[in-house]
PDB file of C-alpha atoms and ligand atoms in Angstrom:
ATOM      1  CA  MET A 865     -56.206  14.672  40.409  1.00 60.00           C
ATOM      2  CA  GLN A 866     -59.386  13.539  42.097  1.00 62.00           C
ATOM      3  CA  ASN A 867     -62.803  14.112  40.578  1.00 77.00           C
ATOM      4  CA  LYS A 868     -64.946  14.070  43.699  1.00 93.00           C
ATOM      5  CA  GLY A 869     -67.005  17.103  44.593  1.00 98.00           C
ATOM      6  CA  ILE A 870     -65.067  19.828  46.390  1.00 98.00           C
ATOM      7  CA  PHE A 871     -66.665  22.604  48.438  1.00 98.00           C
ATOM      8  CA  ILE A 872     -64.581  25.759  48.902  1.00 98.00           C
ATOM      9  CA  SER A 873     -65.719  28.946  50.649  1.00 99.00           C
ATOM     10  CA  PHE A 874     -64.106  32.386  50.597  1.00 98.00           C
ATOM     11  CA  GLU A 875     -64.354  34.534  53.718  1.00 98.00           C
ATOM     12  CA  GLY A 876     -63.136  37.821  55.120  1.00 98.00           C
ATOM     13  CA  ILE A 877     -64.339  41.266  56.109  1.00 96.00           C
ATOM     14  CA  ASP A 878     -65.842  43.569  53.484  1.00 93.00           C
ATOM     15  CA  GLY A 879     -63.065  45.026  51.332  1.00 90.00           C
ATOM     16  CA  ALA A 880     -60.678  42.095  51.832  1.00 92.00           C
ATOM     17  CA  GLY A 881     -60.503  41.544  48.041  1.00 92.00           C
ATOM     18  CA  LYS A 882     -62.064  38.096  47.536  1.00 96.00           C
ATOM     19  CA  SER A 883     -63.936  38.722  44.271  1.00 95.00           C
ATOM     20  CA  THR A 884     -61.179  38.652  41.625  1.00 95.00           C
ATOM     21  CA  HIS A 885     -59.607  35.590  43.232  1.00 98.00           C
ATOM     22  CA  ILE A 886     -62.919  33.728  43.278  1.00 98.00           C
ATOM     23  CA  GLU A 887     -63.251  34.291  39.515  1.00 97.00           C
ATOM     24  CA  ALA A 888     -59.634  33.288  38.901  1.00 97.00           C
ATOM     25  CA  LEU A 889     -59.940  30.103  40.930  1.00 98.00           C
ATOM     26  CA  ALA A 890     -63.082  29.092  39.033  1.00 98.00           C
ATOM     27  CA  GLN A 891     -61.182  29.635  35.766  1.00 97.00           C
ATOM     28  CA  ALA A 892     -58.234  27.578  37.006  1.00 97.00           C
ATOM     29  CA  PHE A 893     -60.490  24.627  37.837  1.00 97.00           C
ATOM     30  CA  ARG A 894     -62.237  24.921  34.463  1.00 97.00           C
ATOM     31  CA  ALA A 895     -58.843  24.946  32.716  1.00 96.00           C
ATOM     32  CA  GLN A 896     -58.333  21.608  34.395  1.00 95.00           C
ATOM     33  CA  GLY A 897     -61.567  20.296  32.916  1.00 96.00           C
ATOM     34  CA  ARG A 898     -63.623  20.564  36.107  1.00 97.00           C
ATOM     35  CA  SER A 899     -67.221  21.806  36.220  1.00 98.00           C
ATOM     36  CA  VAL A 900     -67.527  24.682  38.647  1.00 98.00           C
ATOM     37  CA  THR A 901     -70.570  26.035  40.434  1.00 98.00           C
ATOM     38  CA  LEU A 902     -69.881  29.592  41.474  1.00 98.00           C
ATOM     39  CA  THR A 903     -72.247  30.858  44.113  1.00 98.00           C
ATOM     40  CA  ARG A 904     -72.606  33.173  47.100  1.00 98.00           C
ATOM     41  CA  GLU A 905     -74.216  33.776  50.472  1.00 98.00           C
ATOM     42  CA  PRO A 906     -76.475  35.229  51.520  1.00 98.00           C
ATOM     43  CA  GLY A 907     -78.113  34.048  48.300  1.00 98.00           C
ATOM     44  CA  GLY A 908     -77.396  31.435  45.661  1.00 98.00           C
ATOM     45  CA  THR A 909     -81.029  30.509  44.849  1.00 98.00           C
ATOM     46  CA  PRO A 910     -84.004  32.658  43.806  1.00 98.00           C
ATOM     47  CA  LEU A 911     -85.513  32.328  47.297  1.00 98.00           C
ATOM     48  CA  ALA A 912     -82.215  32.959  49.111  1.00 98.00           C
ATOM     49  CA  GLU A 913     -81.474  35.985  46.891  1.00 98.00           C
ATOM     50  CA  GLN A 914     -84.794  37.500  47.990  1.00 98.00           C
ATOM     51  CA  LEU A 915     -83.824  36.876  51.608  1.00 98.00           C
ATOM     52  CA  ARG A 916     -80.431  38.481  50.880  1.00 98.00           C
ATOM     53  CA  THR A 917     -82.117  41.675  49.679  1.00 98.00           C
ATOM     54  CA  LEU A 918     -84.085  41.814  52.922  1.00 98.00           C
ATOM     55  CA  VAL A 919     -81.093  41.053  55.167  1.00 98.00           C
ATOM     56  CA  LEU A 920     -78.854  43.647  53.501  1.00 97.00           C
ATOM     57  CA  ASN A 921     -81.445  46.411  53.407  1.00 97.00           C
ATOM     58  CA  GLU A 922     -84.283  46.102  55.938  1.00 98.00           C
ATOM     59  CA  PRO A 923     -83.989  46.957  59.624  1.00 97.00           C
ATOM     60  CA  MET A 924     -84.530  43.831  61.782  1.00 97.00           C
ATOM     61  CA  ASP A 925     -83.517  42.395  65.132  1.00 97.00           C
ATOM     62  CA  PRO A 926     -80.478  40.086  65.363  1.00 97.00           C
ATOM     63  CA  LEU A 927     -82.501  36.863  65.780  1.00 98.00           C
ATOM     64  CA  THR A 928     -84.608  37.637  62.690  1.00 98.00           C
ATOM     65  CA  GLU A 929     -81.388  38.358  60.796  1.00 98.00           C
ATOM     66  CA  ALA A 930     -79.789  35.060  61.858  1.00 98.00           C
ATOM     67  CA  LEU A 931     -82.933  33.059  61.018  1.00 98.00           C
ATOM     68  CA  LEU A 932     -83.260  34.594  57.553  1.00 98.00           C
ATOM     69  CA  ILE A 933     -79.595  33.909  56.803  1.00 98.00           C
ATOM     70  CA  PHE A 934     -79.906  30.287  57.887  1.00 99.00           C
ATOM     71  CA  ALA A 935     -83.201  29.876  56.011  1.00 98.00           C
ATOM     72  CA  GLY A 936     -81.448  31.023  52.836  1.00 99.00           C
ATOM     73  CA  ARG A 937     -78.544  28.693  53.581  1.00 99.00           C
ATOM     74  CA  ARG A 938     -80.886  25.700  53.890  1.00 98.00           C
ATOM     75  CA  ASP A 939     -82.421  26.420  50.494  1.00 98.00           C
ATOM     76  CA  HIS A 940     -78.967  27.045  48.992  1.00 98.00           C
ATOM     77  CA  LEU A 941     -77.661  23.722  50.320  1.00 98.00           C
ATOM     78  CA  ARG A 942     -80.652  21.719  49.114  1.00 98.00           C
ATOM     79  CA  GLN A 943     -81.109  23.368  45.713  1.00 98.00           C
ATOM     80  CA  VAL A 944     -77.541  24.126  44.648  1.00 98.00           C
ATOM     81  CA  ILE A 945     -74.639  22.976  46.818  1.00 98.00           C
ATOM     82  CA  GLU A 946     -75.584  19.356  47.557  1.00 98.00           C
ATOM     83  CA  PRO A 947     -76.708  18.535  43.979  1.00 98.00           C
ATOM     84  CA  ALA A 948     -73.506  20.068  42.527  1.00 98.00           C
ATOM     85  CA  LEU A 949     -71.288  18.131  44.949  1.00 98.00           C
ATOM     86  CA  ALA A 950     -73.205  14.952  44.128  1.00 97.00           C
ATOM     87  CA  ARG A 951     -72.424  15.572  40.436  1.00 98.00           C
ATOM     88  CA  GLY A 952     -68.728  15.784  41.338  1.00 98.00           C
ATOM     89  CA  GLU A 953     -68.419  19.517  40.730  1.00 98.00           C
ATOM     90  CA  VAL A 954     -66.274  22.105  42.424  1.00 98.00           C
ATOM     91  CA  VAL A 955     -68.508  24.444  44.415  1.00 98.00           C
ATOM     92  CA  ILE A 956     -66.991  27.830  45.197  1.00 98.00           C
ATOM     93  CA  SER A 957     -69.078  30.004  47.487  1.00 98.00           C
ATOM     94  CA  ASP A 958     -68.421  33.659  48.228  1.00 98.00           C
ATOM     95  CA  ARG A 959     -69.069  33.268  51.996  1.00 98.00           C
ATOM     96  CA  PHE A 960     -70.780  30.505  53.992  1.00 98.00           C
ATOM     97  CA  THR A 961     -71.421  29.813  57.690  1.00 98.00           C
ATOM     98  CA  ASP A 962     -68.156  31.248  59.001  1.00 98.00           C
ATOM     99  CA  ALA A 963     -69.545  34.639  57.917  1.00 98.00           C
ATOM    100  CA  THR A 964     -72.519  34.121  60.238  1.00 98.00           C
ATOM    101  CA  PHE A 965     -70.231  33.416  63.192  1.00 98.00           C
ATOM    102  CA  ALA A 966     -68.128  36.445  62.214  1.00 98.00           C
ATOM    103  CA  TYR A 967     -70.849  39.015  61.403  1.00 98.00           C
ATOM    104  CA  GLN A 968     -73.824  37.913  63.528  1.00 98.00           C
ATOM    105  CA  GLY A 969     -71.738  36.342  66.318  1.00 98.00           C
ATOM    106  CA  GLY A 970     -68.732  38.685  66.380  1.00 98.00           C
ATOM    107  CA  GLY A 971     -70.071  41.861  64.779  1.00 98.00           C
ATOM    108  CA  ARG A 972     -73.571  41.905  66.242  1.00 97.00           C
ATOM    109  CA  GLY A 973     -72.691  40.024  69.426  1.00 98.00           C
ATOM    110  CA  PHE A 974     -75.457  37.472  68.821  1.00 98.00           C
ATOM    111  CA  ASP A 975     -75.439  34.271  70.926  1.00 98.00           C
ATOM    112  CA  VAL A 976     -72.915  31.901  69.341  1.00 98.00           C
ATOM    113  CA  ALA A 977     -74.526  28.858  71.011  1.00 98.00           C
ATOM    114  CA  VAL A 978     -77.761  29.614  69.123  1.00 98.00           C
ATOM    115  CA  LEU A 979     -75.787  29.954  65.879  1.00 98.00           C
ATOM    116  CA  SER A 980     -74.140  26.574  66.542  1.00 98.00           C
ATOM    117  CA  THR A 981     -77.552  24.993  67.062  1.00 98.00           C
ATOM    118  CA  LEU A 982     -78.873  26.490  63.827  1.00 98.00           C
ATOM    119  CA  GLU A 983     -75.717  25.351  62.030  1.00 98.00           C
ATOM    120  CA  ARG A 984     -76.298  21.769  63.180  1.00 97.00           C
ATOM    121  CA  ILE A 985     -79.956  21.787  62.116  1.00 97.00           C
ATOM    122  CA  VAL A 986     -79.561  23.579  58.789  1.00 98.00           C
ATOM    123  CA  GLN A 987     -76.390  21.878  57.587  1.00 98.00           C
ATOM    124  CA  ALA A 988     -77.551  18.329  58.357  1.00 98.00           C
ATOM    125  CA  THR A 989     -78.129  17.434  54.722  1.00 97.00           C
ATOM    126  CA  ALA A 990     -77.786  13.644  54.660  1.00 95.00           C
ATOM    127  CA  ALA A 991     -81.200  12.012  55.108  1.00 89.00           C
ATOM    128  CA  ASP A 992     -79.599   8.730  56.234  1.00 94.00           C
ATOM    129  CA  ASN A 993     -77.029  10.202  58.637  1.00 94.00           C
ATOM    130  CA  ALA A 994     -78.276  12.608  61.303  1.00 89.00           C
ATOM    131  CA  SER A 995     -74.784  13.345  62.603  1.00 94.00           C
ATOM    132  CA  PHE A 996     -73.472  14.537  59.233  1.00 97.00           C
ATOM    133  CA  ILE A 997     -73.096  18.322  59.047  1.00 98.00           C
ATOM    134  CA  ARG A 998     -72.080  19.841  55.711  1.00 98.00           C
ATOM    135  CA  GLN A 999     -69.058  22.142  55.945  1.00 98.00           C
ATOM    136  CA  PRO A1000     -66.726  23.448  53.267  1.00 98.00           C
ATOM    137  CA  ASP A1001     -63.769  21.142  52.538  1.00 98.00           C
ATOM    138  CA  LEU A1002     -61.644  24.275  52.568  1.00 98.00           C
ATOM    139  CA  THR A1003     -62.237  27.859  53.638  1.00 98.00           C
ATOM    140  CA  LEU A1004     -59.901  30.573  52.394  1.00 98.00           C
ATOM    141  CA  TRP A1005     -60.018  33.328  54.988  1.00 98.00           C
ATOM    142  CA  PHE A1006     -58.742  36.674  53.662  1.00 98.00           C
ATOM    143  CA  ASP A1007     -57.223  38.339  56.701  1.00 98.00           C
ATOM    144  CA  LEU A1008     -56.843  42.091  56.381  1.00 97.00           C
ATOM    145  CA  PRO A1009     -56.682  44.822  59.055  1.00 96.00           C
ATOM    146  CA  PRO A1010     -60.144  46.478  59.255  1.00 96.00           C
ATOM    147  CA  GLU A1011     -58.576  49.925  58.832  1.00 95.00           C
ATOM    148  CA  THR A1012     -57.028  48.870  55.504  1.00 94.00           C
ATOM    149  CA  ALA A1013     -60.305  47.331  54.337  1.00 93.00           C
ATOM    150  CA  ALA A1014     -62.164  50.550  55.224  1.00 91.00           C
ATOM    151  CA  GLU A1015     -59.703  52.585  53.124  1.00 90.00           C
ATOM    152  CA  ARG A1016     -60.184  50.228  50.181  1.00 88.00           C
ATOM    153  CA  LEU A1017     -63.974  50.462  50.427  1.00 86.00           C
ATOM    154  CA  ALA A1018     -64.237  54.222  50.995  1.00 84.00           C
ATOM    155  CA  GLY A1019     -66.552  55.756  48.406  1.00 75.00           C
ATOM    156  CA  ALA A1020     -66.726  52.556  46.381  1.00 73.00           C
ATOM    157  CA  ARG A1021     -70.530  52.241  46.390  1.00 78.00           C
ATOM    158  CA  VAL A1022     -73.660  52.827  48.433  1.00 86.00           C
ATOM    159  CA  PRO A1023     -73.030  50.829  51.628  1.00 90.00           C
ATOM    160  CA  ASP A1024     -75.478  48.136  52.804  1.00 93.00           C
ATOM    161  CA  ARG A1025     -76.445  47.378  56.440  1.00 95.00           C
ATOM    162  CA  PHE A1026     -73.056  45.757  57.076  1.00 94.00           C
ATOM    163  CA  GLU A1027     -70.743  47.927  54.989  1.00 92.00           C
ATOM    164  CA  SER A1028     -72.070  51.018  56.775  1.00 91.00           C
ATOM    165  CA  GLN A1029     -70.894  49.722  60.174  1.00 94.00           C
ATOM    166  CA  PRO A1030     -68.003  51.481  61.955  1.00 93.00           C
ATOM    167  CA  VAL A1031     -64.485  50.050  62.059  1.00 94.00           C
ATOM    168  CA  VAL A1032     -65.047  48.609  65.578  1.00 96.00           C
ATOM    169  CA  PHE A1033     -67.755  46.351  64.142  1.00 97.00           C
ATOM    170  CA  PHE A1034     -65.255  44.973  61.617  1.00 97.00           C
ATOM    171  CA  GLN A1035     -62.659  44.550  64.351  1.00 97.00           C
ATOM    172  CA  ARG A1036     -65.123  42.228  66.112  1.00 98.00           C
ATOM    173  CA  VAL A1037     -65.896  40.458  62.807  1.00 98.00           C
ATOM    174  CA  ALA A1038     -62.167  39.984  62.137  1.00 98.00           C
ATOM    175  CA  GLY A1039     -61.658  38.673  65.686  1.00 98.00           C
ATOM    176  CA  ALA A1040     -64.409  36.098  65.191  1.00 98.00           C
ATOM    177  CA  TYR A1041     -62.863  34.961  61.893  1.00 98.00           C
ATOM    178  CA  ALA A1042     -59.531  34.533  63.677  1.00 98.00           C
ATOM    179  CA  GLN A1043     -61.310  32.397  66.272  1.00 98.00           C
ATOM    180  CA  ARG A1044     -62.881  30.167  63.587  1.00 98.00           C
ATOM    181  CA  HIS A1045     -59.414  29.724  62.092  1.00 98.00           C
ATOM    182  CA  ALA A1046     -57.945  28.828  65.498  1.00 98.00           C
ATOM    183  CA  GLN A1047     -60.746  26.307  66.180  1.00 97.00           C
ATOM    184  CA  ASP A1048     -60.365  24.506  62.855  1.00 98.00           C
ATOM    185  CA  PRO A1049     -57.022  25.351  61.192  1.00 97.00           C
ATOM    186  CA  ALA A1050     -57.206  22.243  58.982  1.00 97.00           C
ATOM    187  CA  ARG A1051     -60.291  23.632  57.226  1.00 98.00           C
ATOM    188  CA  VAL A1052     -59.900  27.396  57.613  1.00 98.00           C
ATOM    189  CA  THR A1053     -56.707  28.553  55.894  1.00 98.00           C
ATOM    190  CA  ARG A1054     -55.482  32.072  56.588  1.00 98.00           C
ATOM    191  CA  ILE A1055     -54.595  34.128  53.528  1.00 98.00           C
ATOM    192  CA  ASP A1056     -52.576  37.267  54.216  1.00 98.00           C
ATOM    193  CA  ALA A1057     -54.684  39.697  52.179  1.00 98.00           C
ATOM    194  CA  ALA A1058     -52.505  42.702  52.971  1.00 97.00           C
ATOM    195  CA  THR A1059     -50.013  41.606  50.296  1.00 97.00           C
ATOM    196  CA  SER A1060     -50.101  42.197  46.515  1.00 96.00           C
ATOM    197  CA  ARG A1061     -52.769  40.581  44.347  1.00 96.00           C
ATOM    198  CA  HIS A1062     -50.155  38.261  42.884  1.00 96.00           C
ATOM    199  CA  ALA A1063     -48.910  37.210  46.333  1.00 97.00           C
ATOM    200  CA  VAL A1064     -52.474  36.508  47.473  1.00 98.00           C
ATOM    201  CA  TRP A1065     -53.039  34.347  44.393  1.00 97.00           C
ATOM    202  CA  GLN A1066     -49.865  32.413  45.136  1.00 97.00           C
ATOM    203  CA  GLN A1067     -51.009  31.699  48.679  1.00 98.00           C
ATOM    204  CA  ILE A1068     -54.301  30.369  47.305  1.00 98.00           C
ATOM    205  CA  THR A1069     -52.789  28.171  44.622  1.00 97.00           C
ATOM    206  CA  SER A1070     -50.090  26.746  46.875  1.00 97.00           C
ATOM    207  CA  THR A1071     -52.818  25.697  49.316  1.00 98.00           C
ATOM    208  CA  LEU A1072     -54.776  23.987  46.539  1.00 98.00           C
ATOM    209  CA  VAL A1073     -51.738  22.342  44.991  1.00 97.00           C
ATOM    210  CA  ARG A1074     -50.763  20.981  48.422  1.00 97.00           C
ATOM    211  CA  LYS A1075     -54.218  19.421  48.714  1.00 97.00           C
ATOM    212  CA  GLY A1076     -53.806  17.779  45.311  1.00 96.00           C
ATOM    213  CA  TRP A1077     -56.800  19.686  43.896  1.00 97.00           C
ATOM    214  CA  LEU A1078     -54.945  21.911  41.435  1.00 96.00           C
ATOM    215  CA  ALA A1079     -52.092  21.072  39.044  1.00 93.00           C
ATOM    216  CA  ILE A1080     -48.987  23.250  39.425  1.00 91.00           C
ATOM    217  CA  MET A1081     -48.976  24.073  35.690  1.00 87.00           C
ATOM    218  CA  VAL A1082     -52.579  25.265  35.739  1.00 87.00           C
ATOM    219  CA  ALA A1083     -51.955  27.316  38.902  1.00 85.00           C
ATOM    220  CA  ALA A1084     -48.963  29.024  37.291  1.00 85.00           C
ATOM    221  CA  GLN A1085     -50.881  29.964  34.150  1.00 88.00           C
ATOM    222  CA  ALA A1086     -54.067  31.174  35.839  1.00 88.00           C
ATOM    223  CA  GLY A1087     -54.508  34.201  38.037  1.00 91.00           C
ATOM    224  CA  PRO A1088     -56.675  37.256  38.658  1.00 92.00           C
ATOM    225  CA  LYS A1089     -57.065  39.609  35.706  1.00 79.00           C
TER     226      LYS A1089
HETATM  227  P1  LIG B2555     -70.626  40.176  50.358  1.00 59.46           P
HETATM  228  O1  LIG B2555     -70.034  38.872  49.962  1.00 59.46           O
HETATM  229  O2  LIG B2555     -69.690  41.177  50.942  1.00 59.46           O
HETATM  230  O3  LIG B2555     -71.362  40.791  49.113  1.00 59.46           O
HETATM  231  P2  LIG B2555     -70.989  42.098  48.302  1.00 59.46           P
HETATM  232  O4  LIG B2555     -69.532  41.985  47.983  1.00 59.46           O
HETATM  233  O5  LIG B2555     -71.900  42.053  47.122  1.00 59.46           O
HETATM  234  O6  LIG B2555     -71.290  43.242  49.247  1.00 59.46           O
HETATM  235  O7  LIG B2555     -71.770  39.824  51.418  1.00 59.46           O
HETATM  236  C1  LIG B2555     -72.775  40.697  51.813  1.00 59.46           C
HETATM  237  C2  LIG B2555     -72.777  41.001  53.277  1.00 59.46           C
HETATM  238  O8  LIG B2555     -73.462  40.002  54.033  1.00 59.46           O
HETATM  239  C3  LIG B2555     -71.409  41.154  53.906  1.00 59.46           C
HETATM  240  O9  LIG B2555     -71.323  42.429  54.489  1.00 59.46           O
HETATM  241  C4  LIG B2555     -71.390  40.117  55.010  1.00 59.46           C
HETATM  242  C5  LIG B2555     -72.839  39.814  55.285  1.00 59.46           C
HETATM  243  N1  LIG B2555     -73.098  38.444  55.778  1.00 59.46           N
HETATM  244  C6  LIG B2555     -73.526  38.258  57.086  1.00 59.46           C
HETATM  245  O10 LIG B2555     -73.683  39.222  57.839  1.00 59.46           O
HETATM  246  N2  LIG B2555     -73.784  36.977  57.523  1.00 59.46           N
HETATM  247  C7  LIG B2555     -73.626  35.891  56.722  1.00 59.46           C
HETATM  248  O11 LIG B2555     -73.869  34.755  57.154  1.00 59.46           O
HETATM  249  C8  LIG B2555     -73.190  36.101  55.372  1.00 59.46           C
HETATM  250  C9  LIG B2555     -73.022  34.924  54.456  1.00 59.46           C
HETATM  251  C10 LIG B2555     -72.927  37.396  54.945  1.00 59.46           C
END
């Protein structure tokens, strides 16, 4: 098993069921003796968490929304993600840039070329290499029909600016996730989230075992509670 830093993001529409699997995966890595940084976007630093509160609750135009999300991401990369990877840790983030292409690009219909430009500027994190753009080593995309996700979420909590969107919004978000997967299938792995919790966990662990990041024994013993 390697001990280099590994950056994994979890993605999917609201209600796709990422949370318990994120916890379980962190536990599995820890059982293997790895240090894990568990984080999320929007957010992950005190500054980015303040931006998150604004983005999820305050009315704003789509460009303002995209800029605030990328501003938070820059701080998150510099303060948390890059230092943890440099220490050789496993970084697991509940969402990263694919969510911006899905929600702002797909959901809101915001200009994807502008998002790509911001991605290149914000995720250039190596001072000595201008062409380096930080991306997750692996993205686990929880694919679930928007109608099913809406049923799962119904009445769960007070919805934020995204959760309160109609199903058509999430159909566009899901379409944009599918496009990200098609553009980079080596990085973005599709997880069929319409199956049982156990079956979802097995899809995740088999992906990680195949990459040589997780031992089969650890994968078999761990799992969502
Ligand atoms: P989410 O992970 O769903 O948090 P919670 O489970 O606490 O609601 O993320 C919050 C919302 O932010 C979610 O609806 C998706 C949205 N979002 C974007 O619109 N763009 C982004 O770039 C990111 C990272 C999230």
